[in-house]
Amino acid sequence: MSRRLLVTGGAGFIGSNFVHHWCQHYPNDRVVVLDALTYAGNRANLAGLEERENFRFVQGDICDRSLVDRLLQTENIDTITHFAAESHVDRSILGPGAFVQTNVVGTYTLLEAFRQHWQANSQPANYRFLHVSTDEVYGSLGADDPAFSETTPYAPNSPYSASKAGSDHLVRAYYHTYELPTIITNCSNNYGPYQFPEKLIPLMCINTLMGKPLPVYGDGKNVRDWLYVGDHCSALDVVINRGAPGETYNIGGNNEVENINLVQMLCELMDELAPELPVHPAQNLITFVKDRPGHDRRYAINATKIKTQLGWTPSVTVAEGLRLTVKWYLTHHDWWQPLLSEEYQAYYQKNYVFSAS
Ligand code: NAD
Ligand code: DAU
């Protein structure tokens, strides 16, 4: 059965990878991307798709109720895959307002519009609202704590994770109150092609190429559970097709790595794969800087539920995924160079000036 998808945030990192995945696997489905094109959104991420007959890009804000209503109705949407968000913890510390607006009010706007649309169409059983969320809502783990499961209590610590937690609660409530067929996924750190340069992995690749310091927060021993973005997309695919409404699924890579080790792995890959680096070996650029305020120590995902109930497991190891990613950044200067804009430089100065040790 073919679907008609509204993909919010489809010009961002994960959203665009998802759209490529979906168009490749389900070429007969209608895909409508709604994206405000904030600093993190980039139409170049959708190159090769815009010419397709059953693809449409709409620039707009998820908080714009009349626009969302119009799209749901005229495109006869049955599935919302909701990626649009302010997504960077560091930016949420510098300015939380946009996070509350997009992540909480935006999600509420989509839920209300979708509820009305679903009810107006006599509540079809195939409708889905997939809310793409994060492991950060669960807070911070100690070294020996068990990994986050779907029943771990929420304990968000940054304005970003608090706003995502708020949106998760709304999504959950719309299922319990109205029986709207919503599903939530909580995923660990993604990496791969099209990730905006200010996130850890692209930042390290690009700074190495430019001979700039590689800023590692605090003691570098914070742990993240890294998942290759293609694996995240395949997980979302099985959740859309086989997940049960009202459920939450945790998605993770079984790849816990301390930040400093990850940065060292990246430096080794850059030494091997990049010709004529300005500073060699690249690890000479590693610079410990002041820690991120409220920096969560460790994230780890227990992905047993999605494995046992839906049969999904990640397929890419961190060593393979980092190699693919480094190669991608090395061969896509034309993609990332224009993103190092004045706005990017201004953000960079604000974020790292206060934290320089
Ligand atoms: P991103 O910042 O790269 O992309 C976000 C996209 O949303 C951008 O294209 C942006 O233009 C768009 N957007 C922002 N505000 C909007 C608005 N008001 N209306 C319409 N579009 C708007 O983010 P990402 O890393 O691709 O993350 C996508 C989703 O996945 C987010 O909800 C995030 O919380 C979640 N997530 C991300 C990760 C990760 O490691 N990146 C991990 C788990 C979950
Ligand atoms: O866990 C999922 C989350 O992963 C998503 O919900 C977020 O949208 C996504 O941005 C990501 O959040 P993080 O804060 O973990 O990602 P970031 O790339 O900013 O940082 C990864 C780790 O690296 C974190 O421990 C902070 C550290 N770091 C980051 C930057 C940018 C540094 O040490 N130096 C840096 O310059």
Tab-separated table of N, CA, C and O in Angstrom, residues 73-120:
chain	number	residue	atom	x	y	z
A	73	GLN	N	-4.541	18.620	3.828
A	73	GLN	CA	-5.777	18.417	3.041
A	73	GLN	C	-5.481	18.257	1.555
A	73	GLN	O	-5.891	17.266	0.943
A	74	THR	N	-4.749	19.220	0.994
A	74	THR	CA	-4.576	19.185	-0.471
A	74	THR	C	-3.700	18.014	-0.890
A	74	THR	O	-3.873	17.467	-1.972
A	75	GLU	N	-2.770	17.621	-0.048
A	75	GLU	CA	-1.889	16.499	-0.402
A	75	GLU	C	-2.440	15.169	0.103
A	75	GLU	O	-1.826	14.131	-0.097
A	76	ASN	N	-3.554	15.232	0.816
A	76	ASN	CA	-4.186	14.015	1.339
A	76	ASN	C	-3.165	13.151	2.102
A	76	ASN	O	-3.035	11.941	1.868
A	77	ILE	N	-2.491	13.792	3.049
A	77	ILE	CA	-1.403	13.141	3.797
A	77	ILE	C	-1.966	12.077	4.747
A	77	ILE	O	-2.948	12.318	5.452
A	78	ASP	N	-1.316	10.905	4.788
A	78	ASP	CA	-1.708	9.887	5.772
A	78	ASP	C	-0.619	9.653	6.826
A	78	ASP	O	-0.882	9.005	7.849
A	79	THR	N	0.594	10.130	6.563
A	79	THR	CA	1.705	9.854	7.488
A	79	THR	C	2.530	11.121	7.686
A	79	THR	O	3.046	11.676	6.706
A	80	ILE	N	2.650	11.547	8.938
A	80	ILE	CA	3.592	12.635	9.225
A	80	ILE	C	4.832	12.011	9.842
A	80	ILE	O	4.744	11.243	10.808
A	81	THR	N	6.002	12.316	9.279
A	81	THR	CA	7.258	11.946	9.935
A	81	THR	C	7.878	13.267	10.388
A	81	THR	O	8.276	14.092	9.567
A	82	HIS	N	7.937	13.444	11.701
A	82	HIS	CA	8.221	14.775	12.264
A	82	HIS	C	9.665	14.868	12.762
A	82	HIS	O	9.987	14.419	13.865
A	83	PHE	N	10.510	15.469	11.908
A	83	PHE	CA	11.919	15.687	12.262
A	83	PHE	C	12.188	17.139	12.649
A	83	PHE	O	13.211	17.417	13.285
A	84	ALA	N	11.347	18.071	12.200
A	84	ALA	CA	11.678	19.494	12.366
A	84	ALA	C	11.888	19.823	13.832
A	84	ALA	O	11.060	19.498	14.676
A	85	ALA	N	13.001	20.473	14.113
A	85	ALA	CA	13.305	20.850	15.492
A	85	ALA	C	14.490	21.790	15.481
A	85	ALA	O	15.268	21.831	14.529
A	86	GLU	N	14.608	22.545	16.553
A	86	GLU	CA	15.900	23.126	16.907
A	86	GLU	C	16.613	21.983	17.612
A	86	GLU	O	16.092	21.417	18.581
A	87	SER	N	17.826	21.637	17.135
A	87	SER	CA	18.393	20.352	17.560
A	87	SER	C	19.735	20.426	18.284
A	87	SER	O	20.262	19.398	18.685
A	88	HIS	N	20.282	21.641	18.446
A	88	HIS	CA	21.643	21.675	18.990
A	88	HIS	C	21.674	22.172	20.437
A	88	HIS	O	21.315	23.331	20.718
A	89	VAL	N	22.136	21.327	21.338
A	89	VAL	CA	22.196	21.640	22.774
A	89	VAL	C	22.922	22.973	23.013
A	89	VAL	O	22.447	23.827	23.775
A	90	ASP	N	24.066	23.176	22.353
A	90	ASP	CA	24.840	24.399	22.606
A	90	ASP	C	24.033	25.649	22.259
A	90	ASP	O	24.064	26.645	22.970
A	91	ARG	N	23.294	25.591	21.144
A	91	ARG	CA	22.458	26.746	20.779
A	91	ARG	C	21.319	26.930	21.768
A	91	ARG	O	20.861	28.043	22.009
A	92	SER	N	20.831	25.844	22.352
A	92	SER	CA	19.726	25.972	23.311
A	92	SER	C	20.193	26.643	24.597
A	92	SER	O	19.403	27.265	25.310
A	93	ILE	N	21.484	26.528	24.880
A	93	ILE	CA	22.037	27.187	26.075
A	93	ILE	C	22.170	28.691	25.806
A	93	ILE	O	21.861	29.516	26.657
A	94	LEU	N	22.552	29.027	24.579
A	94	LEU	CA	22.709	30.437	24.210
A	94	LEU	C	21.360	31.128	24.030
A	94	LEU	O	21.232	32.318	24.265
A	95	GLY	N	20.319	30.386	23.586
A	95	GLY	CA	19.014	31.009	23.314
A	95	GLY	C	17.897	29.991	23.309
A	95	GLY	O	17.576	29.424	22.252
A	96	PRO	N	17.271	29.734	24.457
A	96	PRO	CA	16.269	28.656	24.540
A	96	PRO	C	14.936	28.949	23.857
A	96	PRO	O	14.182	28.019	23.562
A	97	GLY	N	14.621	30.222	23.583
A	97	GLY	CA	13.273	30.574	23.114
A	97	GLY	C	12.855	29.826	21.855
A	97	GLY	O	11.739	29.305	21.767
A	98	ALA	N	13.735	29.793	20.873
A	98	ALA	CA	13.396	29.132	19.597
A	98	ALA	C	13.119	27.654	19.813
A	98	ALA	O	12.365	27.037	19.049
A	99	PHE	N	13.702	27.067	20.838
A	99	PHE	CA	13.534	25.625	21.112
A	99	PHE	C	12.120	25.355	21.633
A	99	PHE	O	11.479	24.382	21.240
A	100	VAL	N	11.665	26.258	22.517
A	100	VAL	CA	10.301	26.091	23.029
A	100	VAL	C	9.306	26.298	21.884
A	100	VAL	O	8.352	25.542	21.716
A	101	GLN	N	9.569	27.316	21.066
A	101	GLN	CA	8.640	27.632	19.988
A	101	GLN	C	8.534	26.463	18.982
A	101	GLN	O	7.460	25.927	18.752
A	102	THR	N	9.656	26.064	18.417
A	102	THR	CA	9.582	25.036	17.372
A	102	THR	C	9.282	23.657	17.957
A	102	THR	O	8.406	22.941	17.476
A	103	ASN	N	10.000	23.299	19.006
A	103	ASN	CA	9.904	21.904	19.471
A	103	ASN	C	8.589	21.644	20.217
A	103	ASN	O	8.008	20.563	20.055
A	104	VAL	N	8.140	22.618	21.003
A	104	VAL	CA	6.901	22.398	21.771
A	104	VAL	C	5.687	22.930	20.992
A	104	VAL	O	4.784	22.161	20.648
A	105	VAL	N	5.706	24.238	20.676
A	105	VAL	CA	4.535	24.823	19.995
A	105	VAL	C	4.383	24.220	18.594
A	105	VAL	O	3.279	23.913	18.146
A	106	GLY	N	5.504	24.014	17.915
A	106	GLY	CA	5.454	23.434	16.564
A	106	GLY	C	4.862	22.035	16.584
A	106	GLY	O	4.020	21.688	15.752
A	107	THR	N	5.299	21.222	17.534
A	107	THR	CA	4.775	19.848	17.614
A	107	THR	C	3.282	19.866	17.962
A	107	THR	O	2.485	19.121	17.381
A	108	TYR	N	2.909	20.740	18.887
A	108	TYR	CA	1.490	20.891	19.244
A	108	TYR	C	0.663	21.283	18.013
A	108	TYR	O	-0.421	20.724	17.756
A	109	THR	N	1.185	22.223	17.222
A	109	THR	CA	0.467	22.679	16.019
A	109	THR	C	0.255	21.519	15.052
A	109	THR	O	-0.848	21.326	14.509
A	110	LEU	N	1.291	20.721	14.843
A	110	LEU	CA	1.169	19.570	13.937
A	110	LEU	C	0.159	18.557	14.469
A	110	LEU	O	-0.634	17.992	13.714
A	111	LEU	N	0.219	18.299	15.772
A	111	LEU	CA	-0.691	17.317	16.372
A	111	LEU	C	-2.146	17.749	16.210
A	111	LEU	O	-3.009	16.938	15.834
A	112	GLU	N	-2.409	19.028	16.486
A	112	GLU	CA	-3.781	19.519	16.373
A	112	GLU	C	-4.268	19.431	14.924
A	112	GLU	O	-5.394	18.986	14.658
A	113	ALA	N	-3.402	19.847	13.996
A	113	ALA	CA	-3.787	19.823	12.583
A	113	ALA	C	-4.028	18.377	12.128
A	113	ALA	O	-5.006	18.083	11.430
A	114	PHE	N	-3.152	17.470	12.559
A	114	PHE	CA	-3.277	16.072	12.130
A	114	PHE	C	-4.514	15.423	12.750
A	114	PHE	O	-5.207	14.629	12.117
A	115	ARG	N	-4.805	15.797	14.005
A	115	ARG	CA	-6.001	15.249	14.659
A	115	ARG	C	-7.256	15.642	13.887
A	115	ARG	O	-8.119	14.801	13.597
A	116	GLN	N	-7.312	16.923	13.521
A	116	GLN	CA	-8.493	17.394	12.806
A	116	GLN	C	-8.612	16.682	11.436
A	116	GLN	O	-9.696	16.253	11.038
A	117	HIS	N	-7.495	16.557	10.767
A	117	HIS	CA	-7.451	15.918	9.438
A	117	HIS	C	-7.874	14.444	9.542
A	117	HIS	O	-8.680	13.954	8.750
A	118	TRP	N	-7.357	13.766	10.547
A	118	TRP	CA	-7.655	12.336	10.757
A	118	TRP	C	-9.136	12.148	11.076
A	118	TRP	O	-9.804	11.255	10.542
A	119	GLN	N	-9.651	13.041	11.930
A	119	GLN	CA	-11.071	12.934	12.305
A	119	GLN	C	-11.968	13.263	11.112
A	119	GLN	O	-12.963	12.577	10.861
A	120	ALA	N	-11.581	14.279	10.340
A	120	ALA	CA	-12.391	14.677	9.180
A	120	ALA	C	-12.462	13.546	8.152
A	120	ALA	O	-13.419	13.451	7.382
